[in-house]
mmCIF file of C-alpha atoms in Angstrom:
data_model
loop_
_atom_site.group_PDB
_atom_site.id
_atom_site.type_symbol
_atom_site.label_atom_id
_atom_site.label_comp_id
_atom_site.label_asym_id
_atom_site.label_seq_id
_atom_site.Cartn_x
_atom_site.Cartn_y
_atom_site.Cartn_z
ATOM 1 C CA MET F 1 -132.058 16.860 -122.951
ATOM 2 C CA VAL F 2 -134.917 17.959 -125.174
ATOM 3 C CA PHE F 3 -138.606 16.494 -124.461
ATOM 4 C CA SER F 4 -141.319 16.588 -127.275
ATOM 5 C CA PRO F 5 -144.625 16.173 -126.560
ATOM 6 C CA ASP F 6 -145.139 14.198 -129.479
ATOM 7 C CA THR F 7 -142.870 11.409 -128.332
ATOM 8 C CA PHE F 8 -145.400 10.832 -125.273
ATOM 9 C CA LEU F 9 -148.628 11.542 -126.260
ATOM 10 C CA LYS F 10 -149.071 8.755 -128.782
ATOM 11 C CA ASN F 11 -149.014 6.468 -125.319
ATOM 12 C CA LEU F 12 -151.803 7.572 -123.903
ATOM 13 C CA PRO F 13 -154.320 7.162 -122.208
ATOM 14 C CA LEU F 14 -152.612 4.689 -120.233
ATOM 15 C CA PRO F 15 -155.132 1.827 -119.191
ATOM 16 C CA ALA F 16 -157.855 3.249 -116.755
ATOM 17 C CA THR F 17 -157.926 2.799 -113.105
ATOM 18 C CA GLU F 18 -160.443 2.801 -110.162
ATOM 19 C CA LYS F 19 -159.662 6.784 -109.875
ATOM 20 C CA TRP F 20 -159.108 7.378 -113.731
ATOM 21 C CA LYS F 21 -162.178 5.934 -114.868
ATOM 22 C CA ASP F 22 -161.516 6.679 -118.799
ATOM 23 C CA GLY F 23 -157.967 6.306 -118.909
ATOM 24 C CA VAL F 24 -155.007 7.763 -117.753
ATOM 25 C CA TRP F 25 -154.077 10.717 -119.567
ATOM 26 C CA TYR F 26 -150.385 11.781 -118.083
ATOM 27 C CA ILE F 27 -147.022 10.510 -118.311
ATOM 28 C CA GLU F 28 -143.671 10.613 -116.883
ATOM 29 C CA VAL F 29 -141.508 12.011 -118.761
ATOM 30 C CA TYR F 30 -138.752 12.343 -117.005
ATOM 31 C CA ARG F 31 -137.326 12.308 -113.411
ATOM 32 C CA HIS F 32 -134.160 14.115 -112.069
ATOM 33 C CA GLY F 33 -133.472 14.305 -108.052
ATOM 34 C CA THR F 34 -137.314 15.593 -106.541
ATOM 35 C CA MET F 35 -138.094 17.012 -110.159
ATOM 36 C CA GLN F 36 -140.469 14.851 -112.076
ATOM 37 C CA LEU F 37 -141.835 15.985 -115.452
ATOM 38 C CA GLU F 38 -144.985 14.955 -116.826
ATOM 39 C CA ILE F 39 -146.917 15.581 -119.981
ATOM 40 C CA PHE F 40 -150.825 16.109 -119.160
ATOM 41 C CA ALA F 41 -153.715 15.602 -121.830
ATOM 42 C CA PRO F 42 -157.331 15.268 -119.924
ATOM 43 C CA LYS F 43 -160.159 14.262 -121.098
ATOM 44 C CA ASN F 44 -163.935 14.293 -119.916
ATOM 45 C CA LYS F 45 -162.712 15.051 -116.359
ATOM 46 C CA ASP F 46 -159.811 15.911 -114.196
ATOM 47 C CA TYR F 47 -159.877 13.571 -111.272
ATOM 48 C CA GLN F 48 -156.263 14.858 -109.926
ATOM 49 C CA THR F 49 -156.102 15.305 -106.015
ATOM 50 C CA PRO F 50 -153.674 17.400 -103.943
ATOM 51 C CA HIS F 51 -149.712 16.364 -104.329
ATOM 52 C CA GLU F 52 -147.074 16.264 -101.815
ATOM 53 C CA GLN F 53 -144.616 18.184 -103.851
ATOM 54 C CA ASP F 54 -144.990 21.877 -105.155
ATOM 55 C CA GLU F 55 -146.225 22.031 -108.844
ATOM 56 C CA LEU F 56 -145.580 24.236 -112.279
ATOM 57 C CA TYR F 57 -147.926 23.290 -114.662
ATOM 58 C CA ILE F 58 -146.836 25.322 -117.979
ATOM 59 C CA ILE F 59 -149.766 25.188 -120.855
ATOM 60 C CA ILE F 60 -148.576 24.392 -124.488
ATOM 61 C CA SER F 61 -151.939 23.433 -125.803
ATOM 62 C CA GLY F 62 -155.488 24.651 -125.813
ATOM 63 C CA THR F 63 -157.282 26.373 -122.998
ATOM 64 C CA SER F 64 -158.927 25.323 -119.457
ATOM 65 C CA GLU F 65 -160.362 26.978 -116.437
ATOM 66 C CA PHE F 66 -158.259 26.423 -113.472
ATOM 67 C CA ILE F 67 -159.794 25.916 -110.163
ATOM 68 C CA LYS F 68 -157.070 26.260 -107.066
ATOM 69 C CA GLU F 69 -159.204 25.996 -104.065
ATOM 70 C CA SER F 70 -161.418 29.270 -104.062
ATOM 71 C CA GLU F 71 -159.353 30.633 -106.878
ATOM 72 C CA HIS F 72 -160.597 30.640 -110.746
ATOM 73 C CA TYR F 73 -158.377 31.487 -113.778
ATOM 74 C CA THR F 74 -158.832 30.874 -117.541
ATOM 75 C CA CYS F 75 -155.661 29.632 -118.670
ATOM 76 C CA LYS F 76 -154.034 29.438 -122.161
ATOM 77 C CA VAL F 77 -150.674 28.367 -124.359
ATOM 78 C CA GLY F 78 -147.895 30.099 -122.817
ATOM 79 C CA ASP F 79 -149.589 30.539 -119.097
ATOM 80 C CA VAL F 80 -147.404 28.696 -116.218
ATOM 81 C CA ILE F 81 -149.516 28.104 -113.041
ATOM 82 C CA PHE F 82 -147.568 27.622 -109.692
ATOM 83 C CA VAL F 83 -149.690 25.203 -107.037
ATOM 84 C CA GLU F 84 -148.415 24.716 -103.474
ATOM 85 C CA ALA F 85 -148.196 21.081 -101.945
ATOM 86 C CA GLY F 86 -151.323 19.699 -100.590
ATOM 87 C CA ARG F 87 -153.464 22.466 -102.111
ATOM 88 C CA VAL F 88 -156.753 21.274 -104.235
ATOM 89 C CA HIS F 89 -156.864 21.679 -107.604
ATOM 90 C CA ARG F 90 -158.157 20.895 -111.104
ATOM 91 C CA PHE F 91 -158.611 21.848 -114.676
ATOM 92 C CA GLU F 92 -161.875 22.550 -116.159
ATOM 93 C CA ASN F 93 -164.066 22.710 -119.344
ATOM 94 C CA PHE F 94 -160.630 22.621 -120.904
ATOM 95 C CA SER F 95 -160.442 22.381 -124.713
ATOM 96 C CA ASP F 96 -159.740 18.887 -126.579
ATOM 97 C CA ASP F 97 -156.764 19.845 -127.271
ATOM 98 C CA PHE F 98 -155.651 20.957 -123.746
ATOM 99 C CA ILE F 99 -152.125 19.975 -123.038
ATOM 100 C CA THR F 100 -149.794 20.811 -120.407
ATOM 101 C CA TRP F 101 -146.290 20.166 -119.117
ATOM 102 C CA VAL F 102 -146.420 19.138 -114.983
ATOM 103 C CA ILE F 103 -143.331 19.500 -113.148
ATOM 104 C CA PHE F 104 -143.209 18.360 -109.577
ATOM 105 C CA TYR F 105 -139.886 19.545 -107.409
ATOM 106 C CA GLY F 106 -138.443 19.620 -103.962
ATOM 107 C CA PRO F 107 -139.425 18.061 -100.745
ATOM 108 C CA LYS F 108 -142.615 16.497 -99.381
ATOM 109 C CA GLY F 109 -144.851 18.929 -98.197
ATOM 110 C CA GLY F 110 -143.502 21.639 -100.414
ATOM 111 C CA GLU F 111 -140.681 23.914 -99.877
ATOM 112 C CA THR F 112 -140.996 27.567 -96.970
ATOM 113 C CA SER F 113 -141.256 30.420 -98.162
ATOM 114 C CA VAL F 114 -137.632 32.478 -98.275
#
């Protein structure tokens, strides 16, 4: 299967919610087993909260600062970010063209180290 960002970005934003007051700027693209693929293109503010599964971000457009608890990173196209389940994290100061793939996978609570 091949997934193109443009196919899904045209459906954003989804209607606003109590949590995402400016509209929902992510959409599920595909799901298989424990894996879920989304595309995320935040505008104004990233309202996300910790997730139950481990997660990968693959930056496909723009730039952003990424905060994971006390760690701060600058990210750009091509960067991959790993976030363990349950960790507080968010994007800040993202460019207008910022877009990332999001991949959730594994059991609730995350996978354990080998």
